[in-house]
Amino acid sequence: MQHPVSIEFESGPTATALYPQANTDLNTALESLGLKSPRPVLVVVGGASLLSDEARERLLSLFLDVLAPLAESLNACVVDGGTDAGVMQMMGRARQQIGATFPLIGVTSVGLATLPNQAPPAKDACPLEPHHTHFRLIPGSHWGDESPWMAAISSILSGSSGAVTVLINGGQITWVDVAESVAVKQPVVIVAGSGRTADILAAALNGKIADDRAPALVESGLLQAVDLEDSEKLSRVLKQILTQRSPLARKQKGSRS
């Protein structure tokens, strides 16, 4: 079995990480990180670019008041891209600020992850967010290489439990993230009003198509939108999904009855 390593951040926290290794089964890799399933899984994708200061403050409140507390109350795993930027930074800071204990797993391409006290592996590399508890460093050196891994990890960890992807803002890579979630039959909740890709897909749900990639995603039936201003509804919708058994688990149970 592959052995995890510790990553010590200058600010104090320590995370457990696993590097890419050939022929390593993903289930085994997650077990070696001490991550047990099944449990609810919340995947956070998107970005936080081109936002006004007011919109950014609303997003920060979303993480502090809804996403992090919900994950803590359900003992869920949270999965994101793991770098110290955008929604991933907000997730890490929110977990730290509320004193949460839920696993926060960053899935990052090894060729783009700048580790503490090490030189960046590429010009566009980004530091890891220091309040994540685990990192699965995956093969690759391009943004978006992590997208199928995030979907696969959420599927494995959730097992018979609920899993959901939350889309906030986002750019071009976010389209890949959503498509990968749809490919594994994982519901996607779009935070409408958060900008960019999120708003394009929210509009597409209402028949306003502004991007050729939107129709196929909408037709999956797995997308729904909740307004950024309606935090109570967002919490309610996410909790409902996360506390449901997976469709596969319900089907298997029905076949045995």
C-alpha atoms as an extended CHARMM CRD file, in Angstrom:
* protein
*
       257  EXT
         1         1  MET       CA              0.0000000000        0.0000000000        0.0000000000  PROA      1               0.0000000000
         2         2  GLN       CA              1.1800000000        3.4990000000       -0.7730000000  PROA      2               0.0000000000
         3         3  HSD       CA              2.0830000000        5.4700000000        2.3350000000  PROA      3               0.0000000000
         4         4  PRO       CA              0.8530000000        9.0390000000        2.8580000000  PROA      4               0.0000000000
         5         5  VAL       CA              3.1500000000       11.8880000000        3.8510000000  PROA      5               0.0000000000
         6         6  SER       CA              2.6390000000       14.9290000000        6.0500000000  PROA      6               0.0000000000
         7         7  ILE       CA              2.6440000000       18.4490000000        4.6530000000  PROA      7               0.0000000000
         8         8  GLU       CA              3.4860000000       21.0940000000        7.2410000000  PROA      8               0.0000000000
         9         9  PHE       CA              2.3710000000       24.6410000000        6.5050000000  PROA      9               0.0000000000
        10        10  GLU       CA              4.1910000000       27.7040000000        7.8000000000  PROA      10              0.0000000000
        11        11  SER       CA              1.0020000000       28.9240000000        9.4590000000  PROA      11              0.0000000000
        12        12  GLY       CA              0.9230000000       25.8070000000       11.6430000000  PROA      12              0.0000000000
        13        13  PRO       CA             -1.5570000000       23.2390000000       10.2620000000  PROA      13              0.0000000000
        14        14  THR       CA             -0.4490000000       19.8310000000        9.0000000000  PROA      14              0.0000000000
        15        15  ALA       CA             -2.2100000000       17.9090000000        6.2380000000  PROA      15              0.0000000000
        16        16  THR       CA             -1.9740000000       14.3180000000        5.0710000000  PROA      16              0.0000000000
        17        17  ALA       CA             -1.0940000000       13.8890000000        1.4080000000  PROA      17              0.0000000000
        18        18  LEU       CA             -0.7520000000       11.1340000000       -1.1340000000  PROA      18              0.0000000000
        19        19  TYR       CA              1.3930000000       11.5230000000       -4.2450000000  PROA      19              0.0000000000
        20        20  PRO       CA              0.6850000000        9.9220000000       -7.6280000000  PROA      20              0.0000000000
        21        21  GLN       CA              1.8780000000        6.3540000000       -7.9430000000  PROA      21              0.0000000000
        22        22  ALA       CA              1.4120000000        3.9720000000      -10.8400000000  PROA      22              0.0000000000
        23        23  ASN       CA             -1.0730000000        1.1200000000      -10.4790000000  PROA      23              0.0000000000
        24        24  THR       CA             -2.5400000000        2.4500000000       -7.2340000000  PROA      24              0.0000000000
        25        25  ASP       CA             -6.2170000000        1.6290000000       -6.8120000000  PROA      25              0.0000000000
        26        26  LEU       CA             -8.1680000000        4.7660000000       -5.8830000000  PROA      26              0.0000000000
        27        27  ASN       CA            -10.1750000000        2.9590000000       -3.2040000000  PROA      27              0.0000000000
        28        28  THR       CA             -6.9510000000        1.7690000000       -1.6030000000  PROA      28              0.0000000000
        29        29  ALA       CA             -5.4200000000        5.2340000000       -1.8870000000  PROA      29              0.0000000000
        30        30  LEU       CA             -8.3290000000        6.8360000000       -0.0530000000  PROA      30              0.0000000000
        31        31  GLU       CA             -8.2080000000        4.1750000000        2.6520000000  PROA      31              0.0000000000
        32        32  SER       CA             -4.5120000000        4.8720000000        3.1600000000  PROA      32              0.0000000000
        33        33  LEU       CA             -5.4180000000        8.5230000000        3.7880000000  PROA      33              0.0000000000
        34        34  GLY       CA             -7.7280000000        7.3480000000        6.5650000000  PROA      34              0.0000000000
        35        35  LEU       CA            -10.8600000000        8.3460000000        4.6580000000  PROA      35              0.0000000000
        36        36  LYS       CA            -13.6550000000        5.8820000000        5.2830000000  PROA      36              0.0000000000
        37        37  SER       CA            -16.8920000000        5.4720000000        3.3680000000  PROA      37              0.0000000000
        38        38  PRO       CA            -19.8130000000        5.6500000000        3.0100000000  PROA      38              0.0000000000
        39        39  ARG       CA            -20.4300000000        9.2010000000        4.1740000000  PROA      39              0.0000000000
        40        40  PRO       CA            -22.0550000000       12.2870000000        2.6480000000  PROA      40              0.0000000000
        41        41  VAL       CA            -19.8010000000       14.1700000000        0.2310000000  PROA      41              0.0000000000
        42        42  LEU       CA            -20.0070000000       17.8240000000       -0.7300000000  PROA      42              0.0000000000
        43        43  VAL       CA            -17.9570000000       18.8200000000       -3.7910000000  PROA      43              0.0000000000
        44        44  VAL       CA            -17.2680000000       22.5250000000       -4.2630000000  PROA      44              0.0000000000
        45        45  VAL       CA            -16.3420000000       23.7530000000       -7.7450000000  PROA      45              0.0000000000
        46        46  GLY       CA            -16.0810000000       27.1170000000       -9.4330000000  PROA      46              0.0000000000
        47        47  GLY       CA            -14.1130000000       30.2490000000       -8.7730000000  PROA      47              0.0000000000
        48        48  ALA       CA            -14.3580000000       33.7100000000       -7.3230000000  PROA      48              0.0000000000
        49        49  SER       CA            -13.1510000000       35.9460000000      -10.1360000000  PROA      49              0.0000000000
        50        50  LEU       CA            -14.6140000000       39.1920000000      -11.4350000000  PROA      50              0.0000000000
        51        51  LEU       CA            -16.6320000000       39.6790000000       -8.2510000000  PROA      51              0.0000000000
        52        52  SER       CA            -17.3930000000       42.9850000000       -6.5920000000  PROA      52              0.0000000000
        53        53  ASP       CA            -16.3530000000       43.4010000000       -2.9630000000  PROA      53              0.0000000000
        54        54  GLU       CA            -20.0140000000       43.1350000000       -1.9700000000  PROA      54              0.0000000000
        55        55  ALA       CA            -20.4820000000       39.8730000000       -3.9010000000  PROA      55              0.0000000000
        56        56  ARG       CA            -17.3100000000       38.4400000000       -2.4360000000  PROA      56              0.0000000000
        57        57  GLU       CA            -18.5630000000       39.1890000000        1.0800000000  PROA      57              0.0000000000
        58        58  ARG       CA            -21.8300000000       37.4090000000        0.3080000000  PROA      58              0.0000000000
        59        59  LEU       CA            -19.8860000000       34.3820000000       -0.8840000000  PROA      59              0.0000000000
        60        60  LEU       CA            -17.7720000000       34.3560000000        2.2650000000  PROA      60              0.0000000000
        61        61  SER       CA            -20.9680000000       34.3530000000        4.3110000000  PROA      61              0.0000000000
        62        62  LEU       CA            -22.2310000000       31.4240000000        2.2370000000  PROA      62              0.0000000000
        63        63  PHE       CA            -19.2290000000       29.3470000000        3.2650000000  PROA      63              0.0000000000
        64        64  LEU       CA            -19.2610000000       30.4580000000        6.8970000000  PROA      64              0.0000000000
        65        65  ASP       CA            -23.0080000000       30.2330000000        7.4690000000  PROA      65              0.0000000000
        66        66  VAL       CA            -24.1060000000       27.3990000000        5.1550000000  PROA      66              0.0000000000
        67        67  LEU       CA            -21.5050000000       25.1340000000        3.5690000000  PROA      67              0.0000000000
        68        68  ALA       CA            -19.0200000000       24.6010000000        6.4030000000  PROA      68              0.0000000000
        69        69  PRO       CA            -21.6800000000       24.2570000000        9.1550000000  PROA      69              0.0000000000
        70        70  LEU       CA            -23.7150000000       21.8470000000        7.0160000000  PROA      70              0.0000000000
        71        71  ALA       CA            -20.6860000000       19.6430000000        6.3360000000  PROA      71              0.0000000000
        72        72  GLU       CA            -19.8800000000       19.6470000000       10.0480000000  PROA      72              0.0000000000
        73        73  SER       CA            -23.4180000000       18.7790000000       11.1350000000  PROA      73              0.0000000000
        74        74  LEU       CA            -23.6100000000       15.8300000000        8.7150000000  PROA      74              0.0000000000
        75        75  ASN       CA            -20.0370000000       14.5910000000        9.2820000000  PROA      75              0.0000000000
        76        76  ALA       CA            -19.5530000000       14.9530000000        5.5370000000  PROA      76              0.0000000000
        77        77  CYS       CA            -16.3830000000       15.0080000000        3.4780000000  PROA      77              0.0000000000
        78        78  VAL       CA            -15.7750000000       18.1330000000        1.4210000000  PROA      78              0.0000000000
        79        79  VAL       CA            -13.8410000000       17.8130000000       -1.8300000000  PROA      79              0.0000000000
        80        80  ASP       CA            -12.4220000000       20.6900000000       -3.8780000000  PROA      80              0.0000000000
        81        81  GLY       CA             -9.3710000000       21.6740000000       -5.9140000000  PROA      81              0.0000000000
        82        82  GLY       CA             -7.2170000000       22.3220000000       -2.8530000000  PROA      82              0.0000000000
        83        83  THR       CA             -5.3360000000       25.4520000000       -3.8960000000  PROA      83              0.0000000000
        84        84  ASP       CA             -5.1370000000       28.6940000000       -1.9360000000  PROA      84              0.0000000000
        85        85  ALA       CA             -7.4340000000       30.6950000000       -4.1900000000  PROA      85              0.0000000000
        86        86  GLY       CA            -11.1080000000       31.3950000000       -4.8350000000  PROA      86              0.0000000000
        87        87  VAL       CA            -13.7460000000       29.0710000000       -3.4340000000  PROA      87              0.0000000000
        88        88  MET       CA            -11.1270000000       26.6040000000       -2.2180000000  PROA      88              0.0000000000
        89        89  GLN       CA             -9.5300000000       29.2880000000       -0.0760000000  PROA      89              0.0000000000
        90        90  MET       CA            -12.9650000000       30.2980000000        1.2110000000  PROA      90              0.0000000000
        91        91  MET       CA            -13.7690000000       26.6880000000        2.1250000000  PROA      91              0.0000000000
        92        92  GLY       CA            -10.5240000000       26.2510000000        4.0150000000  PROA      92              0.0000000000
        93        93  ARG       CA            -10.8520000000       29.5230000000        5.8880000000  PROA      93              0.0000000000
        94        94  ALA       CA            -14.4790000000       28.8190000000        6.7750000000  PROA      94              0.0000000000
        95        95  ARG       CA            -13.5960000000       25.4040000000        8.1840000000  PROA      95              0.0000000000
        96        96  GLN       CA            -10.8780000000       26.9770000000       10.2910000000  PROA      96              0.0000000000
        97        97  GLN       CA            -13.0180000000       29.8900000000       11.4950000000  PROA      97              0.0000000000
        98        98  ILE       CA            -15.9010000000       27.7580000000       12.7590000000  PROA      98              0.0000000000
        99        99  GLY       CA            -13.5470000000       25.2050000000       14.3260000000  PROA      99              0.0000000000
       100       100  ALA       CA            -14.9070000000       22.3630000000       12.2080000000  PROA      100             0.0000000000
       101       101  THR       CA            -13.5640000000       18.8100000000       12.1430000000  PROA      101             0.0000000000
       102       102  PHE       CA            -14.9070000000       17.4660000000        8.8340000000  PROA      102             0.0000000000
       103       103  PRO       CA            -12.3290000000       16.1480000000        6.3210000000  PROA      103             0.0000000000
       104       104  LEU       CA            -11.4960000000       18.7440000000        3.6710000000  PROA      104             0.0000000000
       105       105  ILE       CA             -9.8380000000       17.0510000000        0.7090000000  PROA      105             0.0000000000
       106       106  GLY       CA             -7.9430000000       18.9600000000       -1.9440000000  PROA      106             0.0000000000
       107       107  VAL       CA             -7.5070000000       17.1930000000       -5.2920000000  PROA      107             0.0000000000
       108       108  THR       CA             -4.6660000000       18.9210000000       -7.1220000000  PROA      108             0.0000000000
       109       109  SER       CA             -2.4220000000       18.1410000000      -10.0860000000  PROA      109             0.0000000000
       110       110  VAL       CA              1.0940000000       17.5040000000       -8.8050000000  PROA      110             0.0000000000
       111       111  GLY       CA              2.5140000000       19.6380000000      -11.6140000000  PROA      111             0.0000000000
       112       112  LEU       CA              0.5750000000       22.6760000000      -10.3960000000  PROA      112             0.0000000000
       113       113  ALA       CA              0.8060000000       22.3430000000       -6.6170000000  PROA      113             0.0000000000
       114       114  THR       CA              3.3360000000       24.5380000000       -4.8250000000  PROA      114             0.0000000000
       115       115  LEU       CA              4.2170000000       22.8480000000       -1.5410000000  PROA      115             0.0000000000
       116       116  PRO       CA              5.4290000000       24.7650000000        1.5240000000  PROA      116             0.0000000000
       117       117  ASN       CA              9.0900000000       25.7890000000        1.3070000000  PROA      117             0.0000000000
       118       118  GLN       CA              9.4020000000       24.4390000000       -2.2350000000  PROA      118             0.0000000000
       119       119  ALA       CA              9.7720000000       26.1950000000       -5.5620000000  PROA      119             0.0000000000
       120       120  PRO       CA              6.6960000000       26.2880000000       -7.8180000000  PROA      120             0.0000000000
       121       121  PRO       CA              6.7290000000       23.3600000000      -10.2820000000  PROA      121             0.0000000000
       122       122  ALA       CA              5.3360000000       25.6040000000      -13.0490000000  PROA      122             0.0000000000
       123       123  LYS       CA              4.7730000000       29.2980000000      -13.7620000000  PROA      123             0.0000000000
       124       124  ASP       CA              1.0440000000       28.9840000000      -13.1740000000  PROA      124             0.0000000000
       125       125  ALA       CA              1.3580000000       26.7570000000      -10.1000000000  PROA      125             0.0000000000
       126       126  CYS       CA             -0.5430000000       27.7280000000       -6.9480000000  PROA      126             0.0000000000
       127       127  PRO       CA              0.1570000000       27.1270000000       -3.2340000000  PROA      127             0.0000000000
       128       128  LEU       CA             -1.9620000000       24.5700000000       -1.4170000000  PROA      128             0.0000000000
       129       129  GLU       CA             -4.6240000000       25.9440000000        0.9140000000  PROA      129             0.0000000000
       130       130  PRO       CA             -3.2840000000       25.4170000000        4.4710000000  PROA      130             0.0000000000
       131       131  HSD       CA             -6.5470000000       24.5300000000        6.2320000000  PROA      131             0.0000000000
       132       132  HSD       CA             -7.2770000000       21.4220000000        4.1670000000  PROA      132             0.0000000000
       133       133  THR       CA             -6.8430000000       18.1750000000        6.0680000000  PROA      133             0.0000000000
       134       134  HSD       CA             -5.9880000000       15.9110000000        3.1290000000  PROA      134             0.0000000000
       135       135  PHE       CA             -4.5400000000       16.2320000000       -0.3570000000  PROA      135             0.0000000000
       136       136  ARG       CA             -4.7340000000       13.7310000000       -3.1780000000  PROA      136             0.0000000000
       137       137  LEU       CA             -2.0500000000       14.8970000000       -5.5840000000  PROA      137             0.0000000000
       138       138  ILE       CA             -2.8690000000       13.4570000000       -8.9700000000  PROA      138             0.0000000000
       139       139  PRO       CA             -0.9020000000       13.0960000000      -12.2170000000  PROA      139             0.0000000000
       140       140  GLY       CA             -1.0080000000       16.0940000000      -14.5140000000  PROA      140             0.0000000000
       141       141  SER       CA              0.2390000000       19.5920000000      -15.1440000000  PROA      141             0.0000000000
       142       142  HSD       CA             -2.8750000000       21.3110000000      -16.5310000000  PROA      142             0.0000000000
       143       143  TRP       CA             -5.8060000000       22.9080000000      -14.7660000000  PROA      143             0.0000000000
       144       144  GLY       CA             -8.7480000000       20.5770000000      -15.2590000000  PROA      144             0.0000000000
       145       145  ASP       CA             -6.7300000000       17.3720000000      -14.9350000000  PROA      145             0.0000000000
       146       146  GLU       CA             -8.2040000000       17.0780000000      -11.4490000000  PROA      146             0.0000000000
       147       147  SER       CA            -11.8490000000       17.2050000000      -12.5810000000  PROA      147             0.0000000000
       148       148  PRO       CA            -12.4600000000       13.4680000000      -13.2440000000  PROA      148             0.0000000000
       149       149  TRP       CA            -10.5500000000       12.5860000000      -10.0860000000  PROA      149             0.0000000000
       150       150  MET       CA            -12.7880000000       14.7940000000       -7.9570000000  PROA      150             0.0000000000
       151       151  ALA       CA            -15.8710000000       13.1110000000       -9.3960000000  PROA      151             0.0000000000
       152       152  ALA       CA            -14.4240000000        9.6270000000       -8.8720000000  PROA      152             0.0000000000
       153       153  ILE       CA            -13.3300000000       10.3870000000       -5.3080000000  PROA      153             0.0000000000
       154       154  SER       CA            -16.7430000000       11.7620000000       -4.3770000000  PROA      154             0.0000000000
       155       155  SER       CA            -18.4340000000        8.6650000000       -5.8110000000  PROA      155             0.0000000000
       156       156  ILE       CA            -16.1880000000        6.3100000000       -3.8700000000  PROA      156             0.0000000000
       157       157  LEU       CA            -16.3840000000        8.1690000000       -0.5730000000  PROA      157             0.0000000000
       158       158  SER       CA            -20.1370000000        8.6850000000       -0.7040000000  PROA      158             0.0000000000
       159       159  GLY       CA            -20.9270000000        5.0740000000       -1.6010000000  PROA      159             0.0000000000
       160       160  SER       CA            -24.5550000000        4.5570000000       -0.5650000000  PROA      160             0.0000000000
       161       161  SER       CA            -24.7380000000        8.0310000000        1.0140000000  PROA      161             0.0000000000
       162       162  GLY       CA            -25.6940000000       11.2660000000       -0.7000000000  PROA      162             0.0000000000
       163       163  ALA       CA            -23.2880000000       13.3850000000       -2.7200000000  PROA      163             0.0000000000
       164       164  VAL       CA            -23.7260000000       16.7600000000       -4.3680000000  PROA      164             0.0000000000
       165       165  THR       CA            -21.6570000000       19.2510000000       -6.3280000000  PROA      165             0.0000000000
       166       166  VAL       CA            -22.0720000000       22.9490000000       -5.5240000000  PROA      166             0.0000000000
       167       167  LEU       CA            -21.2110000000       25.3170000000       -8.3720000000  PROA      167             0.0000000000
       168       168  ILE       CA            -20.2060000000       28.8600000000       -7.4590000000  PROA      168             0.0000000000
       169       169  ASN       CA            -19.1430000000       31.3910000000      -10.0940000000  PROA      169             0.0000000000
       170       170  GLY       CA            -16.4420000000       29.6200000000      -12.1490000000  PROA      170             0.0000000000
       171       171  GLY       CA            -14.6640000000       29.8160000000      -15.5000000000  PROA      171             0.0000000000
       172       172  GLN       CA            -13.8100000000       27.4150000000      -18.2870000000  PROA      172             0.0000000000
       173       173  ILE       CA            -12.5960000000       24.5430000000      -16.0850000000  PROA      173             0.0000000000
       174       174  THR       CA            -15.8910000000       24.6420000000      -14.2130000000  PROA      174             0.0000000000
       175       175  TRP       CA            -17.6890000000       23.3330000000      -17.3040000000  PROA      175             0.0000000000
       176       176  VAL       CA            -15.4970000000       20.2460000000      -17.1050000000  PROA      176             0.0000000000
       177       177  ASP       CA            -16.1720000000       19.8920000000      -13.3720000000  PROA      177             0.0000000000
       178       178  VAL       CA            -19.9270000000       19.9520000000      -13.9380000000  PROA      178             0.0000000000
       179       179  ALA       CA            -19.7330000000       17.5290000000      -16.8680000000  PROA      179             0.0000000000
       180       180  GLU       CA            -17.7310000000       15.0640000000      -14.7490000000  PROA      180             0.0000000000
       181       181  SER       CA            -20.2870000000       15.2810000000      -11.9300000000  PROA      181             0.0000000000
       182       182  VAL       CA            -23.0850000000       14.6300000000      -14.4150000000  PROA      182             0.0000000000
       183       183  ALA       CA            -21.1300000000       11.6690000000      -15.8280000000  PROA      183             0.0000000000
       184       184  VAL       CA            -21.1860000000        9.9650000000      -12.4030000000  PROA      184             0.0000000000
       185       185  LYS       CA            -24.8850000000       10.8590000000      -11.9080000000  PROA      185             0.0000000000
       186       186  GLN       CA            -24.1430000000       13.3530000000       -9.1330000000  PROA      186             0.0000000000
       187       187  PRO       CA            -26.6100000000       16.2230000000       -8.5800000000  PROA      187             0.0000000000
       188       188  VAL       CA            -25.3010000000       19.7390000000       -9.1620000000  PROA      188             0.0000000000
       189       189  VAL       CA            -26.6760000000       22.7150000000       -7.2470000000  PROA      189             0.0000000000
       190       190  ILE       CA            -25.8920000000       26.0110000000       -8.9590000000  PROA      190             0.0000000000
       191       191  VAL       CA            -25.5810000000       29.1410000000       -6.8500000000  PROA      191             0.0000000000
       192       192  ALA       CA            -27.3790000000       31.5880000000       -9.1200000000  PROA      192             0.0000000000
       193       193  GLY       CA            -26.2100000000       35.1740000000       -8.8430000000  PROA      193             0.0000000000
       194       194  SER       CA            -22.6080000000       34.1850000000       -8.0980000000  PROA      194             0.0000000000
       195       195  GLY       CA            -21.5240000000       35.0460000000      -11.6560000000  PROA      195             0.0000000000
       196       196  ARG       CA            -19.9560000000       33.6120000000      -14.7950000000  PROA      196             0.0000000000
       197       197  THR       CA            -20.5130000000       29.8870000000      -15.4370000000  PROA      197             0.0000000000
       198       198  ALA       CA            -22.9790000000       29.5360000000      -12.5670000000  PROA      198             0.0000000000
       199       199  ASP       CA            -25.2150000000       32.2520000000      -13.9860000000  PROA      199             0.0000000000
       200       200  ILE       CA            -24.9550000000       30.9110000000      -17.5470000000  PROA      200             0.0000000000
       201       201  LEU       CA            -26.1460000000       27.4850000000      -16.4010000000  PROA      201             0.0000000000
       202       202  ALA       CA            -28.8310000000       28.9490000000      -14.1270000000  PROA      202             0.0000000000
       203       203  ALA       CA            -30.1900000000       30.8880000000      -17.1070000000  PROA      203             0.0000000000
       204       204  ALA       CA            -30.0550000000       27.7290000000      -19.2550000000  PROA      204             0.0000000000
       205       205  LEU       CA            -32.3260000000       25.9990000000      -16.7540000000  PROA      205             0.0000000000
       206       206  ASN       CA            -34.8700000000       28.6890000000      -17.6440000000  PROA      206             0.0000000000
       207       207  GLY       CA            -34.4320000000       28.1450000000      -21.3690000000  PROA      207             0.0000000000
       208       208  LYS       CA            -31.9640000000       30.9480000000      -22.0080000000  PROA      208             0.0000000000
       209       209  ILE       CA            -29.0730000000       29.2280000000      -23.7690000000  PROA      209             0.0000000000
       210       210  ALA       CA            -25.9170000000       31.3310000000      -24.0350000000  PROA      210             0.0000000000
       211       211  ASP       CA            -23.3940000000       28.5010000000      -24.3580000000  PROA      211             0.0000000000
       212       212  ASP       CA            -23.5040000000       25.3810000000      -26.5330000000  PROA      212             0.0000000000
       213       213  ARG       CA            -22.2480000000       23.2580000000      -23.6360000000  PROA      213             0.0000000000
       214       214  ALA       CA            -25.2840000000       24.0230000000      -21.4970000000  PROA      214             0.0000000000
       215       215  PRO       CA            -28.1250000000       22.0200000000      -23.1370000000  PROA      215             0.0000000000
       216       216  ALA       CA            -26.6230000000       18.5630000000      -22.5950000000  PROA      216             0.0000000000
       217       217  LEU       CA            -25.9560000000       19.3590000000      -18.9420000000  PROA      217             0.0000000000
       218       218  VAL       CA            -29.4550000000       20.7140000000      -18.4160000000  PROA      218             0.0000000000
       219       219  GLU       CA            -31.0060000000       17.6840000000      -20.1550000000  PROA      219             0.0000000000
       220       220  SER       CA            -29.3380000000       15.3750000000      -17.6370000000  PROA      220             0.0000000000
       221       221  GLY       CA            -31.9590000000       16.4510000000      -15.1150000000  PROA      221             0.0000000000
       222       222  LEU       CA            -29.2600000000       16.6450000000      -12.4340000000  PROA      222             0.0000000000
       223       223  LEU       CA            -28.9580000000       20.4330000000      -12.2950000000  PROA      223             0.0000000000
       224       224  GLN       CA            -30.9370000000       22.8590000000      -10.1710000000  PROA      224             0.0000000000
       225       225  ALA       CA            -30.3300000000       26.4650000000       -9.1850000000  PROA      225             0.0000000000
       226       226  VAL       CA            -30.7200000000       28.2930000000       -5.8760000000  PROA      226             0.0000000000
       227       227  ASP       CA            -30.2690000000       32.0350000000       -5.5670000000  PROA      227             0.0000000000
       228       228  LEU       CA            -27.2140000000       33.2890000000       -3.7170000000  PROA      228             0.0000000000
       229       229  GLU       CA            -29.4470000000       35.4490000000       -1.5290000000  PROA      229             0.0000000000
       230       230  ASP       CA            -31.5610000000       32.4940000000       -0.3560000000  PROA      230             0.0000000000
       231       231  SER       CA            -29.1410000000       30.8020000000        2.0320000000  PROA      231             0.0000000000
       232       232  GLU       CA            -31.9160000000       29.0110000000        3.9220000000  PROA      232             0.0000000000
       233       233  LYS       CA            -33.1610000000       27.3190000000        0.7720000000  PROA      233             0.0000000000
       234       234  LEU       CA            -29.6210000000       26.4010000000       -0.2700000000  PROA      234             0.0000000000
       235       235  SER       CA            -28.9820000000       24.7550000000        3.0980000000  PROA      235             0.0000000000
       236       236  ARG       CA            -32.3010000000       22.9040000000        2.8960000000  PROA      236             0.0000000000
       237       237  VAL       CA            -31.7030000000       21.6550000000       -0.6610000000  PROA      237             0.0000000000
       238       238  LEU       CA            -28.1630000000       20.4840000000        0.0700000000  PROA      238             0.0000000000
       239       239  LYS       CA            -29.1800000000       18.7450000000        3.2770000000  PROA      239             0.0000000000
       240       240  GLN       CA            -31.9850000000       16.9220000000        1.4940000000  PROA      240             0.0000000000
       241       241  ILE       CA            -29.6000000000       15.5840000000       -1.1540000000  PROA      241             0.0000000000
       242       242  LEU       CA            -26.8500000000       14.6830000000        1.2990000000  PROA      242             0.0000000000
       243       243  THR       CA            -29.1460000000       12.7650000000        3.6280000000  PROA      243             0.0000000000
       244       244  GLN       CA            -30.6510000000       10.6570000000        0.8500000000  PROA      244             0.0000000000
       245       245  ARG       CA            -29.3260000000        7.2760000000       -0.1260000000  PROA      245             0.0000000000
       246       246  SER       CA            -27.7350000000        7.1890000000       -3.5600000000  PROA      246             0.0000000000
       247       247  PRO       CA            -29.9400000000        6.1310000000       -6.5170000000  PROA      247             0.0000000000
       248       248  LEU       CA            -27.7870000000        3.0160000000       -6.9840000000  PROA      248             0.0000000000
       249       249  ALA       CA            -28.1740000000        2.0350000000       -3.3370000000  PROA      249             0.0000000000
       250       250  ARG       CA            -31.9660000000        2.4990000000       -3.5220000000  PROA      250             0.0000000000
       251       251  LYS       CA            -32.1140000000        0.4060000000       -6.7000000000  PROA      251             0.0000000000
       252       252  GLN       CA            -30.0640000000       -2.3970000000       -5.1070000000  PROA      252             0.0000000000
       253       253  LYS       CA            -32.2630000000       -2.3610000000       -2.0140000000  PROA      253             0.0000000000
       254       254  GLY       CA            -35.3760000000       -2.5720000000       -4.1620000000  PROA      254             0.0000000000
       255       255  SER       CA            -34.0200000000       -5.5270000000       -6.1140000000  PROA      255             0.0000000000
       256       256  ARG       CA            -33.5430000000       -7.4870000000       -2.8680000000  PROA      256             0.0000000000
       257       257  SER       CA            -37.0260000000       -6.8330000000       -1.5330000000  PROA      257             0.0000000000
